[in-house]
Short mmCIF file of C-alpha atoms in Angstrom, two decimals:
data_model
loop_
_atom_site.label_atom_id
_atom_site.label_comp_id
_atom_site.label_asym_id
_atom_site.label_seq_id
_atom_site.Cartn_x
_atom_site.Cartn_y
_atom_site.Cartn_z
CA GLN A 66 13.74 -22.05 5.41
CA VAL A 67 16.16 -21.40 8.25
CA GLN A 68 14.52 -21.13 11.67
CA LEU A 69 15.86 -20.40 15.13
CA GLN A 70 14.39 -21.72 18.39
CA GLU A 71 15.42 -20.74 21.89
CA SER A 72 15.10 -23.19 24.76
CA GLY A 73 15.90 -23.22 28.45
CA PRO A 74 14.46 -22.59 31.90
CA GLY A 75 11.95 -19.79 32.21
CA LEU A 76 12.75 -19.19 35.87
CA VAL A 77 16.20 -18.70 37.38
CA LYS A 78 17.05 -17.90 40.99
CA PRO A 79 19.08 -14.82 41.89
CA SER A 80 22.85 -15.38 41.92
CA GLU A 81 22.51 -18.50 39.74
CA THR A 82 23.46 -18.97 36.10
CA LEU A 83 21.00 -18.47 33.24
CA SER A 84 21.51 -21.04 30.47
CA LEU A 85 19.81 -20.94 27.07
CA THR A 86 20.30 -22.80 23.80
CA CYS A 87 19.39 -21.76 20.29
CA THR A 88 18.79 -24.51 17.74
CA VAL A 89 19.22 -23.66 14.06
CA SER A 90 17.02 -25.72 11.75
CA GLY A 91 16.60 -25.75 7.98
CA GLY A 92 20.18 -24.63 7.39
CA SER A 93 23.73 -24.88 8.62
CA ILE A 94 25.23 -22.93 11.49
CA THR A 95 28.55 -22.79 9.66
CA SER A 96 29.80 -19.66 7.88
CA TYR A 97 27.66 -17.36 9.99
CA TYR A 98 27.81 -15.18 13.10
CA TRP A 99 25.15 -15.80 15.75
CA SER A 100 24.01 -13.46 18.50
CA TRP A 101 22.00 -13.25 21.68
CA ILE A 102 19.86 -10.18 22.28
CA ARG A 103 17.59 -9.42 25.21
CA GLN A 104 14.66 -7.13 25.95
CA PRO A 105 13.42 -6.42 29.48
CA PRO A 106 9.64 -6.20 29.74
CA GLY A 107 8.41 -2.93 28.23
CA LYS A 108 11.94 -1.78 27.36
CA GLY A 109 14.36 -1.68 24.43
CA LEU A 110 16.79 -4.13 22.91
CA GLN A 111 20.27 -4.95 24.19
CA TRP A 112 22.82 -6.96 22.24
CA ILE A 113 24.54 -9.47 24.56
CA GLY A 114 27.20 -10.97 22.31
CA TYR A 115 27.99 -13.02 19.22
CA ILE A 116 29.83 -16.15 18.27
CA TYR A 117 31.24 -17.20 14.93
CA TYR A 118 30.71 -20.82 13.93
CA SER A 119 34.46 -21.31 14.41
CA GLY A 120 34.07 -20.36 18.07
CA SER A 121 35.40 -16.80 18.17
CA THR A 122 33.28 -14.52 20.34
CA ASN A 123 32.62 -10.90 21.19
CA TYR A 124 30.57 -9.66 24.11
CA ASN A 125 28.84 -6.46 25.18
CA PRO A 126 31.34 -4.75 27.50
CA SER A 127 28.62 -4.12 30.08
CA LEU A 128 27.96 -7.86 30.41
CA LYS A 129 31.34 -9.30 29.44
CA SER A 130 32.34 -10.43 32.93
CA ARG A 131 29.24 -12.60 33.24
CA VAL A 132 28.63 -13.90 29.71
CA THR A 133 29.81 -17.00 27.89
CA ILE A 134 28.56 -17.95 24.43
CA SER A 135 29.50 -21.29 22.93
CA VAL A 136 28.73 -23.23 19.75
CA ASP A 137 28.17 -26.89 18.93
CA THR A 138 28.30 -27.26 15.17
CA SER A 139 27.52 -30.99 15.35
CA LYS A 140 24.14 -30.15 16.87
CA ASN A 141 23.63 -26.92 14.92
CA GLN A 142 23.27 -25.10 18.23
CA PHE A 143 24.77 -22.20 20.11
CA SER A 144 24.31 -21.38 23.75
CA LEU A 145 24.30 -18.54 26.26
CA LYS A 146 25.38 -18.61 29.89
CA LEU A 147 24.89 -15.55 32.08
CA SER A 148 26.20 -15.88 35.61
CA SER A 149 25.27 -14.20 38.89
CA VAL A 150 21.87 -13.11 37.65
CA THR A 151 19.69 -10.53 39.38
CA ALA A 152 16.17 -9.27 38.80
CA ALA A 153 17.64 -6.82 36.27
CA ASP A 154 18.38 -9.79 34.00
CA THR A 155 14.68 -10.61 33.68
CA ALA A 156 13.96 -10.26 29.99
CA MET A 157 12.87 -11.84 26.74
CA TYR A 158 15.98 -13.46 25.30
CA TYR A 159 16.30 -13.75 21.54
CA CYS A 160 18.81 -15.60 19.42
CA ALA A 161 19.52 -14.15 16.00
CA ARG A 162 21.72 -14.56 12.95
CA SER A 163 24.14 -11.68 12.58
CA GLY A 164 25.55 -12.22 9.13
CA ASP A 165 28.50 -13.76 7.40
CA ASP A 166 31.94 -12.49 6.41
CA TYR A 167 30.45 -10.23 3.74
CA ASN A 168 27.34 -8.91 5.46
CA PHE A 169 28.07 -8.69 9.14
CA GLY A 170 26.56 -6.96 12.11
CA TYR A 171 22.82 -6.75 11.55
CA PHE A 172 20.23 -9.33 12.53
CA ASP A 173 18.36 -10.77 9.58
CA LEU A 174 16.86 -13.83 11.25
CA TRP A 175 15.43 -14.05 14.76
CA GLY A 176 14.03 -16.70 17.06
CA ARG A 177 10.65 -16.16 18.68
CA GLY A 178 12.30 -15.42 22.01
CA THR A 179 12.05 -16.97 25.44
CA LEU A 180 11.10 -15.14 28.61
CA VAL A 181 13.46 -15.63 31.51
CA THR A 182 12.40 -14.41 34.94
CA VAL A 183 14.89 -14.07 37.77
CA SER A 184 13.13 -14.66 41.06
CA SER A 185 13.47 -16.73 44.20
CA ASP B 284 30.29 2.55 23.39
CA ILE B 285 28.48 4.30 20.58
CA GLN B 286 25.17 5.72 21.80
CA MET B 287 22.14 5.77 19.50
CA THR B 288 19.37 8.32 20.05
CA GLN B 289 16.04 8.07 18.25
CA SER B 290 13.45 10.78 17.86
CA PRO B 291 10.65 11.05 18.49
CA SER B 292 10.01 8.44 21.16
CA THR B 293 6.35 8.28 20.17
CA LEU B 294 4.72 9.36 16.94
CA SER B 295 0.97 9.65 16.28
CA ALA B 296 0.00 9.36 12.64
CA SER B 297 -2.84 8.42 10.34
CA VAL B 298 -3.07 5.87 7.58
CA GLY B 299 -1.60 7.39 4.44
CA ASP B 300 0.71 9.77 6.28
CA ARG B 301 4.38 10.11 5.42
CA VAL B 302 6.36 9.23 8.55
CA THR B 303 10.00 9.96 9.32
CA ILE B 304 12.01 8.65 12.27
CA THR B 305 15.47 9.97 13.06
CA CYS B 306 18.41 8.14 14.59
CA ARG B 307 21.59 9.92 15.70
CA ALA B 308 24.87 8.26 16.61
CA SER B 309 27.27 9.65 19.20
CA GLN B 310 30.11 9.27 16.68
CA SER B 311 30.37 8.48 13.00
CA ILE B 312 29.23 5.01 12.03
CA THR B 313 29.68 5.60 8.30
CA TYR B 314 26.63 3.73 6.95
CA TRP B 315 26.64 0.73 9.29
CA LEU B 316 23.07 1.13 10.45
CA ALA B 317 20.02 -1.13 10.44
CA TRP B 318 16.33 -0.53 11.13
CA TYR B 319 13.89 -3.01 12.66
CA GLN B 320 10.12 -3.16 13.18
CA GLN B 321 8.73 -4.85 16.27
CA LYS B 322 5.11 -5.63 17.00
CA PRO B 323 3.84 -6.56 20.48
CA GLY B 324 4.78 -10.08 21.49
CA LYS B 325 6.90 -10.63 18.39
CA ALA B 326 10.58 -10.65 17.57
CA PRO B 327 11.97 -7.65 15.70
CA LYS B 328 12.00 -7.81 11.93
CA LEU B 329 14.83 -6.42 9.80
CA LEU B 330 13.70 -3.66 7.42
CA ILE B 331 16.85 -1.84 6.30
CA TYR B 332 20.58 -2.56 6.51
CA LYS B 333 23.66 -0.56 5.51
CA ALA B 334 21.56 2.59 6.09
CA SER B 335 19.56 2.35 2.86
CA SER B 336 19.45 -1.25 1.62
CA LEU B 337 15.97 -2.72 1.74
CA GLU B 338 15.76 -6.25 3.11
CA SER B 339 14.17 -8.75 0.75
CA GLY B 340 10.40 -8.88 1.06
CA VAL B 341 10.05 -5.52 2.82
CA PRO B 342 7.54 -3.20 1.14
CA LEU B 343 8.94 -0.39 -0.98
CA ARG B 344 7.17 2.24 1.13
CA PHE B 345 10.02 1.78 3.64
CA SER B 346 13.26 3.59 2.91
CA GLY B 347 16.39 4.54 4.80
CA SER B 348 18.91 7.30 4.32
CA GLY B 349 21.83 9.01 5.99
CA SER B 350 25.48 8.56 6.78
CA GLY B 351 27.95 9.53 9.45
CA THR B 352 25.92 10.34 12.53
CA GLU B 353 22.41 11.11 11.27
CA PHE B 354 19.99 8.65 9.72
CA THR B 355 16.30 8.50 8.86
CA LEU B 356 13.71 5.82 8.30
CA THR B 357 10.80 6.95 6.13
CA ILE B 358 7.48 5.28 5.55
CA SER B 359 6.06 6.94 2.45
CA SER B 360 2.40 6.10 3.08
CA LEU B 361 1.60 4.59 6.46
CA GLN B 362 -0.44 1.40 6.33
CA PRO B 363 -2.46 -0.26 9.14
CA ASP B 364 0.18 -2.99 9.38
CA ASP B 365 2.90 -0.41 10.08
CA PHE B 366 1.76 0.58 13.57
CA ALA B 367 4.62 -0.81 15.63
CA THR B 368 7.84 0.14 17.40
CA TYR B 369 10.90 0.86 15.29
CA TYR B 370 14.53 0.49 16.38
CA CYS B 371 17.78 1.58 14.81
CA GLN B 372 20.98 -0.37 15.45
CA GLN B 373 24.60 0.48 14.75
CA TYR B 374 27.17 -2.11 13.81
CA ASN B 375 30.09 0.14 13.06
CA SER B 376 32.60 -1.77 15.08
CA TYR B 377 33.39 -5.36 15.80
CA SER B 378 33.47 -4.55 19.48
CA SER B 379 29.96 -3.53 20.49
CA TRP B 380 26.64 -3.11 18.74
CA THR B 381 23.94 -0.88 20.15
CA PHE B 382 20.26 -0.11 19.55
CA GLY B 383 18.33 3.10 19.78
CA GLN B 384 15.66 3.31 22.47
CA GLY B 385 12.83 2.82 19.99
CA THR B 386 10.08 4.88 18.36
CA LYS B 387 6.48 3.81 18.81
CA VAL B 388 4.22 4.66 15.87
CA GLU B 389 0.65 5.00 17.12
CA ILE B 390 -2.69 5.53 15.44
CA LYS B 391 -3.76 9.18 15.55
#
């Protein structure tokens, strides 16, 4: 079955760029929308943004100036870059599938998540 | 942005109880609402989409209802495996999706 796996550094210094990759296995990345979602320790969920397999994107307005999501269909991967990080960006970061053209907007498949800590 | 407000924030219940969680949107989202269950240390799990559609494999004791700005998630008979935190999420627009703050269901 389709599985998602996040990867990337678990520690990022303040003011630097957080970079994560989500690898989709057991299925194709094409024809779907893919999202990043984060959860600070002990807090709720925040949608960061999505990308369509074709490359079109949409970002949370509160993070838009710092976020870039990209896709590599040849590797079945999509990636997140969050620039100028601060301690407030410390969170568990999840990648998730957010539907296709017919069922779009909810997250039916999630990765296990990766904890990213922002600290010097 | 559309704001989502869940109530209560915490709910104490016993096995076998009927449990209802409410989610209110700051403006109409028609029926573009999903519900998730999250257990400690785990990723959220989709329970309900389009306000009342049960995700495949989710037990029938879970149900969703509502439209417009008010929605409910009901667990008809609470089971030990159901103690968790529940989140609603709106996906009314292509521009920004938002979650409620969560409702923790605890053992009474």
